[in-house]
Amino acid sequence: MKSKASAPGKVILFGEHFVVYGVKAILCAINKRISVTAEKSEENKISIKSNIGNLTLEPNKLISEINSPLKPFYYLANKMIQNQNTGIEIVVESDIPLGVGLGSSSACCVAGAAAISRLFHKTSKEEILKLAIEAEKTIFKNTSGADCTVCTYGGIMEYDKENGFDKIESEPNFHLVIVNSNIEHSTESVVARVREFKEKNETKFATLCNNESKLVKDVLGLLKENNIKELGCKVIQNQKYLETIGISNDKLREMIQGGQNESFGAKITGAGGGGCIFALTDESNLDQTMNQFKEKNYDCFSVKIDFKGLDTF
Ligand code: PMV
């Protein structure tokens, strides 16, 4: 029997970095997915095949000794086959670019947790989310769990460190044009750089956190009203705050500038330093915005909000 599941990637719409210091962030799931197929096998091995490589290992290895981005799958499979006389074969297919802040690893953990656990018993979304966060911790020890949550439930979500997650029930009708800088970034080191900035500029940073909080509050109202044009102004404003804390660079600025004329606004999404930006559009300016980026040979694609979240087959 095969068990299959898919989960969407995500973008951070507003509030990255400031969320580390208690400000509310807004995330949404996007309609680019990762699919995982799991099957029991007679051979006593855990085998994972994916477009970023393969991994085959005996069960019960120490996770800390596995040096592979596929280790969350190994962790999940190994956990599930305890006291079961079986191996597992896993196949991963992704249409989310990897390692650029679009939630590929969370989507892997969520779809992996669902596909693998359902080979053994029926699992609820809550149980799958818990497993997925455990698996994600094998690569990001300090994950907030926000990414896995939005990949599981889909839609738009607000998140802050104190109160956790809250689903936003509005269904705004925007398109995001995602542009990939193809510059690798390490979230950890960019977060460390922001900490340095904060330590040298405490007052300025506190003001920025206040401003970002106000901005996010306004955004929550605008999302309800589906006021995409005004949301674009907030995107532009949020990008100014991100510029101030030093997470942008010439390439990202050039990309953002490239999309600013046609779209309602563009900003970095996620850690910055590399990774992706998005430009906010609707039906009226989606094609023009895409064309602007394509003319400059940027690596870009458009997405909408995914309202489905985790899907199992
Ligand atoms: O690029 P990503 O998706 O890893 O986003 C990082 C978001 C930060 O706010 C910069 C860090 C965090 O832990 O929230």
GROMACS .gro file of C-alpha atoms and ligand atoms in nm:
model
  327
    1MET     CA    1   0.000   0.000   0.000
    2LYS     CA    2   0.124   0.349  -0.086
    3SER     CA    3   0.049   0.653   0.122
    4LYS     CA    4   0.076   0.994  -0.043
    5ALA     CA    5   0.054   1.348   0.094
    6SER     CA    6   0.135   1.696  -0.029
    7ALA     CA    7   0.187   2.025   0.150
    8PRO     CA    8   0.230   2.383   0.028
    9GLY     CA    9   0.526   2.616   0.068
   10LYS     CA   10   0.491   2.955   0.232
   11VAL     CA   11   0.596   3.318   0.222
   12ILE     CA   12   0.631   3.565   0.504
   13LEU     CA   13   0.418   3.859   0.393
   14PHE     CA   14   0.509   4.099   0.676
   15GLY     CA   15   0.712   4.108   0.995
   16GLU     CA   16   1.020   3.890   0.933
   17HIS     CA   17   1.310   3.965   1.169
   18PHE     CA   18   1.096   4.189   1.391
   19VAL     CA   19   0.903   3.872   1.483
   20VAL     CA   20   1.220   3.749   1.657
   21TYR     CA   21   1.176   4.043   1.899
   22GLY     CA   22   0.806   3.985   1.967
   23VAL     CA   23   0.636   4.171   1.681
   24LYS     CA   24   0.350   3.997   1.500
   25ALA     CA   25   0.428   3.849   1.157
   26ILE     CA   26   0.188   3.751   0.878
   27LEU     CA   27   0.253   3.438   0.671
   28CYS     CA   28   0.061   3.268   0.395
   29ALA     CA   29   0.074   2.929   0.225
   30ILE     CA   30   0.140   2.936  -0.151
   31ASN     CA   31   0.018   2.713  -0.432
   32LYS     CA   32   0.354   2.544  -0.490
   33ARG     CA   33   0.374   2.202  -0.330
   34ILE     CA   34   0.589   1.917  -0.217
   35SER     CA   35   0.452   1.563  -0.255
   36VAL     CA   36   0.575   1.265  -0.057
   37THR     CA   37   0.492   0.903  -0.132
   38ALA     CA   38   0.575   0.639   0.130
   39GLU     CA   39   0.557   0.263   0.102
   40LYS     CA   40   0.655  -0.022   0.334
   41SER     CA   41   0.933  -0.244   0.204
   42GLU     CA   42   1.059  -0.591   0.293
   43GLU     CA   43   1.419  -0.479   0.318
   44ASN     CA   44   1.507  -0.351   0.665
   45LYS     CA   45   1.615  -0.007   0.534
   46ILE     CA   46   1.493   0.349   0.514
   47SER     CA   47   1.536   0.476   0.162
   48ILE     CA   48   1.459   0.830   0.041
   49LYS     CA   49   1.467   0.943  -0.322
   50SER     CA   50   1.438   1.311  -0.415
   51ASN     CA   51   1.550   1.564  -0.673
   52ILE     CA   52   1.819   1.686  -0.430
   53GLY     CA   53   1.968   1.340  -0.388
   54ASN     CA   54   1.903   1.004  -0.229
   55LEU     CA   55   1.963   0.858   0.116
   56THR     CA   56   1.950   0.490   0.216
   57LEU     CA   57   2.033   0.388   0.572
   58GLU     CA   58   1.962   0.111   0.820
   59PRO     CA   59   1.716   0.204   1.095
   60ASN     CA   60   1.819   0.336   1.438
   61LYS     CA   61   2.112   0.558   1.335
   62LEU     CA   62   2.187   0.862   1.549
   63ILE     CA   63   2.023   1.165   1.386
   64SER     CA   64   2.316   1.386   1.484
   65GLU     CA   65   2.543   1.164   1.274
   66ILE     CA   66   2.340   1.203   0.956
   67ASN     CA   67   2.464   1.481   0.735
   68SER     CA   68   2.185   1.517   0.481
   69PRO     CA   69   1.902   1.764   0.420
   70LEU     CA   70   1.683   1.454   0.394
   71LYS     CA   71   1.726   1.365   0.761
   72PRO     CA   72   1.377   1.482   0.870
   73PHE     CA   73   1.236   1.200   0.654
   74TYR     CA   74   1.475   0.951   0.812
   75TYR     CA   75   1.374   1.074   1.157
   76LEU     CA   76   1.003   1.030   1.079
   77ALA     CA   77   1.041   0.688   0.916
   78ASN     CA   78   1.265   0.559   1.193
   79LYS     CA   79   1.019   0.676   1.457
   80MET     CA   80   0.728   0.505   1.283
   81ILE     CA   81   0.894   0.167   1.226
   82GLN     CA   82   0.993   0.112   1.589
   83ASN     CA   83   0.863  -0.235   1.689
   84GLN     CA   84   0.741  -0.293   1.332
   85ASN     CA   85   0.914  -0.543   1.115
   86THR     CA   86   0.943  -0.330   0.802
   87GLY     CA   87   1.155  -0.089   0.602
   88ILE     CA   88   1.024   0.222   0.424
   89GLU     CA   89   1.073   0.368   0.079
   90ILE     CA   90   1.004   0.738   0.038
   91VAL     CA   91   0.985   0.943  -0.281
   92VAL     CA   92   0.984   1.324  -0.265
   93GLU     CA   93   0.874   1.546  -0.553
   94SER     CA   94   0.893   1.923  -0.523
   95ASP     CA   95   0.782   2.223  -0.720
   96ILE     CA   96   0.910   2.460  -0.450
   97PRO     CA   97   1.264   2.595  -0.506
   98LEU     CA   98   1.474   2.468  -0.218
   99GLY     CA   99   1.651   2.669   0.050
  100VAL     CA  100   1.534   3.016  -0.053
  101GLY     CA  101   1.285   3.088   0.227
  102LEU     CA  102   0.976   2.947   0.055
  103GLY     CA  103   0.910   2.685   0.319
  104SER     CA  104   1.041   2.384   0.128
  105SER     CA  105   1.175   2.218   0.441
  106SER     CA  106   0.854   2.271   0.638
  107ALA     CA  107   0.645   2.141   0.349
  108CYS     CA  108   0.875   1.833   0.337
  109CYS     CA  109   0.825   1.777   0.709
  110VAL     CA  110   0.448   1.817   0.694
  111ALA     CA  111   0.393   1.603   0.382
  112GLY     CA  112   0.652   1.351   0.511
  113ALA     CA  113   0.488   1.325   0.854
  114ALA     CA  114   0.147   1.268   0.692
  115ALA     CA  115   0.256   1.017   0.426
  116ILE     CA  116   0.477   0.811   0.661
  117SER     CA  117   0.253   0.806   0.969
  118ARG     CA  118  -0.054   0.714   0.766
  119LEU     CA  119   0.119   0.391   0.656
  120PHE     CA  120   0.062   0.275   1.014
  121HIS     CA  121  -0.249   0.448   1.144
  122LYS     CA  122  -0.491   0.731   1.077
  123THR     CA  123  -0.346   1.057   1.208
  124SER     CA  124  -0.514   1.390   1.271
  125LYS     CA  125  -0.377   1.720   1.133
  126GLU     CA  126  -0.278   1.816   1.489
  127GLU     CA  127  -0.074   1.496   1.531
  128ILE     CA  128   0.086   1.541   1.189
  129LEU     CA  129   0.183   1.900   1.274
  130LYS     CA  130   0.341   1.786   1.600
  131LEU     CA  131   0.543   1.519   1.418
  132ALA     CA  132   0.642   1.766   1.144
  133ILE     CA  133   0.775   2.019   1.397
  134GLU     CA  134   0.975   1.742   1.570
  135ALA     CA  135   1.121   1.646   1.231
  136GLU     CA  136   1.199   2.008   1.141
  137LYS     CA  137   1.393   2.042   1.467
  138THR     CA  138   1.646   1.791   1.329
  139ILE     CA  139   1.756   2.072   1.094
  140PHE     CA  140   1.646   2.395   1.269
  141LYS     CA  141   1.667   2.339   1.642
  142ASN     CA  142   1.500   2.670   1.724
  143THR     CA  143   1.215   2.661   1.474
  144SER     CA  144   0.913   2.857   1.594
  145GLY     CA  145   0.683   2.606   1.427
  146ALA     CA  146   0.513   2.888   1.236
  147ASP     CA  147   0.615   2.755   0.894
  148CYS     CA  148   0.497   2.399   0.962
  149THR     CA  149   0.169   2.538   1.096
  150VAL     CA  150   0.090   2.741   0.786
  151CYS     CA  151   0.196   2.450   0.559
  152THR     CA  152  -0.044   2.220   0.748
  153TYR     CA  153  -0.351   2.443   0.763
  154GLY     CA  154  -0.298   2.664   0.454
  155GLY     CA  155  -0.438   3.017   0.419
  156ILE     CA  156  -0.304   3.325   0.597
  157MET     CA  157  -0.190   3.328   0.953
  158GLU     CA  158  -0.070   3.576   1.211
  159TYR     CA  159   0.203   3.466   1.444
  160ASP     CA  160   0.380   3.613   1.742
  161LYS     CA  161   0.613   3.457   1.993
  162GLU     CA  162   0.389   3.515   2.293
  163ASN     CA  163   0.049   3.417   2.154
  164GLY     CA  164   0.147   3.168   1.884
  165PHE     CA  165  -0.060   3.122   1.569
  166ASP     CA  166  -0.399   3.248   1.470
  167LYS     CA  167  -0.558   3.179   1.135
  168ILE     CA  168  -0.681   3.487   0.950
  169GLU     CA  169  -1.015   3.406   0.794
  170SER     CA  170  -1.001   3.660   0.508
  171GLU     CA  171  -0.942   3.537   0.155
  172PRO     CA  172  -0.780   3.833  -0.023
  173ASN     CA  173  -0.752   3.788  -0.394
  174PHE     CA  174  -0.394   3.878  -0.473
  175HIS     CA  175  -0.115   3.723  -0.675
  176LEU     CA  176   0.245   3.733  -0.564
  177VAL     CA  177   0.524   3.737  -0.817
  178ILE     CA  178   0.816   3.562  -0.649
  179VAL     CA  179   1.162   3.646  -0.775
  180ASN     CA  180   1.455   3.430  -0.671
  181SER     CA  181   1.793   3.603  -0.635
  182ASN     CA  182   1.960   3.262  -0.651
  183ILE     CA  183   2.188   3.392  -0.377
  184GLU     CA  184   2.208   3.136  -0.098
  185HIS     CA  185   2.148   3.274   0.246
  186SER     CA  186   2.179   3.141   0.595
  187THR     CA  187   1.883   3.250   0.805
  188GLU     CA  188   2.095   3.201   1.115
  189SER     CA  189   2.372   3.438   1.009
  190VAL     CA  190   2.133   3.708   0.884
  191VAL     CA  191   1.942   3.688   1.214
  192ALA     CA  192   2.276   3.725   1.397
  193ARG     CA  193   2.360   4.033   1.187
  194VAL     CA  194   2.027   4.191   1.280
  195ARG     CA  195   2.101   4.121   1.647
  196GLU     CA  196   2.429   4.311   1.611
  197PHE     CA  197   2.245   4.601   1.448
  198LYS     CA  198   1.995   4.602   1.736
  199GLU     CA  199   2.269   4.598   2.000
  200LYS     CA  200   2.440   4.898   1.841
  201ASN     CA  201   2.113   5.088   1.780
  202GLU     CA  202   1.876   5.000   2.066
  203THR     CA  203   1.657   5.312   2.043
  204LYS     CA  204   1.632   5.305   1.666
  205PHE     CA  205   1.549   4.935   1.672
  206ALA     CA  206   1.278   4.983   1.935
  207THR     CA  207   1.119   5.252   1.714
  208LEU     CA  208   1.134   5.020   1.414
  209CYS     CA  209   0.963   4.742   1.613
  210ASN     CA  210   0.688   4.986   1.712
  211ASN     CA  211   0.644   5.100   1.355
  212GLU     CA  212   0.633   4.742   1.229
  213SER     CA  213   0.368   4.653   1.490
  214LYS     CA  214   0.152   4.944   1.373
  215LEU     CA  215   0.204   4.842   1.012
  216VAL     CA  216   0.098   4.482   1.079
  217LYS     CA  217  -0.213   4.605   1.262
  218ASP     CA  218  -0.310   4.813   0.958
  219VAL     CA  219  -0.238   4.517   0.731
  220LEU     CA  220  -0.485   4.299   0.923
  221GLY     CA  221  -0.760   4.553   0.848
  222LEU     CA  222  -0.660   4.583   0.482
  223LEU     CA  223  -0.659   4.203   0.437
  224LYS     CA  224  -1.020   4.194   0.560
  225GLU     CA  225  -1.116   4.465   0.313
  226ASN     CA  226  -0.924   4.295   0.028
  227ASN     CA  227  -0.764   4.637  -0.028
  228ILE     CA  228  -0.469   4.520  -0.234
  229LYS     CA  229  -0.355   4.864  -0.349
  230GLU     CA  230  -0.319   4.989   0.010
  231LEU     CA  231  -0.156   4.659   0.107
  232GLY     CA  232   0.104   4.739  -0.159
  233CYS     CA  233   0.187   5.066   0.023
  234LYS     CA  234   0.245   4.861   0.339
  235VAL     CA  235   0.472   4.625   0.143
  236ILE     CA  236   0.682   4.923   0.032
  237GLN     CA  237   0.691   5.061   0.387
  238ASN     CA  238   0.791   4.723   0.534
  239GLN     CA  239   1.075   4.698   0.282
  240LYS     CA  240   1.207   5.037   0.406
  241TYR     CA  241   1.228   4.896   0.759
  242LEU     CA  242   1.410   4.587   0.628
  243GLU     CA  243   1.657   4.812   0.442
  244THR     CA  244   1.725   4.998   0.767
  245ILE     CA  245   1.824   4.683   0.955
  246GLY     CA  246   2.073   4.589   0.684
  247ILE     CA  247   1.933   4.267   0.538
  248SER     CA  248   1.913   4.392   0.179
  249ASN     CA  249   2.184   4.415  -0.084
  250ASP     CA  250   2.234   4.558  -0.435
  251LYS     CA  251   2.089   4.255  -0.613
  252LEU     CA  252   1.776   4.246  -0.395
  253ARG     CA  253   1.730   4.623  -0.429
  254GLU     CA  254   1.763   4.597  -0.806
  255MET     CA  255   1.501   4.318  -0.811
  256ILE     CA  256   1.264   4.516  -0.590
  257GLN     CA  257   1.309   4.824  -0.805
  258GLY     CA  258   1.239   4.610  -1.112
  259GLY     CA  259   0.896   4.516  -0.988
  260GLN     CA  260   0.798   4.842  -0.823
  261ASN     CA  261   0.673   5.020  -1.138
  262GLU     CA  262   0.403   4.774  -1.236
  263SER     CA  263   0.316   4.599  -0.908
  264PHE     CA  264   0.157   4.752  -0.597
  265GLY     CA  265   0.478   4.701  -0.400
  266ALA     CA  266   0.770   4.464  -0.358
  267LYS     CA  267   0.976   4.347  -0.063
  268ILE     CA  268   1.213   4.082   0.062
  269THR     CA  269   1.042   3.775   0.205
  270GLY     CA  270   1.215   3.580   0.481
  271ALA     CA  271   1.563   3.628   0.612
  272GLY     CA  272   1.705   3.839   0.327
  273GLY     CA  273   2.072   3.863   0.237
  274GLY     CA  274   1.967   3.650  -0.063
  275GLY     CA  275   1.666   3.427  -0.116
  276CYS     CA  276   1.351   3.577  -0.265
  277ILE     CA  277   1.149   3.894  -0.297
  278PHE     CA  278   0.782   3.918  -0.387
  279ALA     CA  279   0.583   4.178  -0.578
  280LEU     CA  280   0.217   4.219  -0.487
  281THR     CA  281  -0.026   4.223  -0.779
  282ASP     CA  282  -0.381   4.141  -0.879
  283GLU     CA  283  -0.532   4.038  -1.215
  284SER     CA  284  -0.488   4.396  -1.344
  285ASN     CA  285  -0.108   4.407  -1.325
  286LEU     CA  286   0.008   4.045  -1.287
  287ASP     CA  287   0.118   3.997  -1.650
  288GLN     CA  288   0.291   4.333  -1.675
  289THR     CA  289   0.478   4.268  -1.352
  290MET     CA  290   0.586   3.919  -1.464
  291ASN     CA  291   0.701   4.064  -1.798
  292GLN     CA  292   0.909   4.331  -1.628
  293PHE     CA  293   1.100   4.067  -1.437
  294LYS     CA  294   1.125   3.830  -1.734
  295GLU     CA  295   1.268   4.104  -1.956
  296LYS     CA  296   1.553   4.135  -1.708
  297ASN     CA  297   1.598   3.756  -1.710
  298TYR     CA  298   1.506   3.717  -1.346
  299ASP     CA  299   1.408   3.376  -1.215
  300CYS     CA  300   1.040   3.443  -1.135
  301PHE     CA  301   0.699   3.280  -1.105
  302SER     CA  302   0.360   3.378  -0.972
  303VAL     CA  303   0.169   3.221  -0.685
  304LYS     CA  304  -0.163   3.261  -0.509
  305ILE     CA  305  -0.257   3.183  -0.151
  306ASP     CA  306  -0.314   2.811  -0.095
  307PHE     CA  307  -0.622   2.764   0.122
  308LYS     CA  308  -0.604   2.385   0.133
  309GLY     CA  309  -0.288   2.316   0.335
  310LEU     CA  310  -0.198   1.952   0.384
  311ASP     CA  311  -0.362   1.709   0.145
  312THR     CA  312  -0.356   1.331   0.181
  313PHE     CA  313  -0.436   1.063  -0.075
  314PMV     O1  314   1.389   3.289   0.526
  314PMV     P1  315   1.312   3.214   0.627
  314PMV     O2  316   1.182   3.163   0.579
  314PMV     O3  317   1.396   3.113   0.701
  314PMV     O4  318   1.261   3.321   0.735
  314PMV     C1  319   1.329   3.362   0.847
  314PMV     C2  320   1.241   3.452   0.927
  314PMV     C3  321   1.311   3.532   1.033
  314PMV     O5  322   1.215   3.620   1.088
  314PMV     C4  323   1.423   3.615   0.974
  314PMV     C5  324   1.370   3.445   1.142
  314PMV     C6  325   1.268   3.378   1.230
  314PMV     O6  326   1.308   3.282   1.300
  314PMV     O7  327   1.151   3.421   1.237
   0.00000   0.00000   0.00000
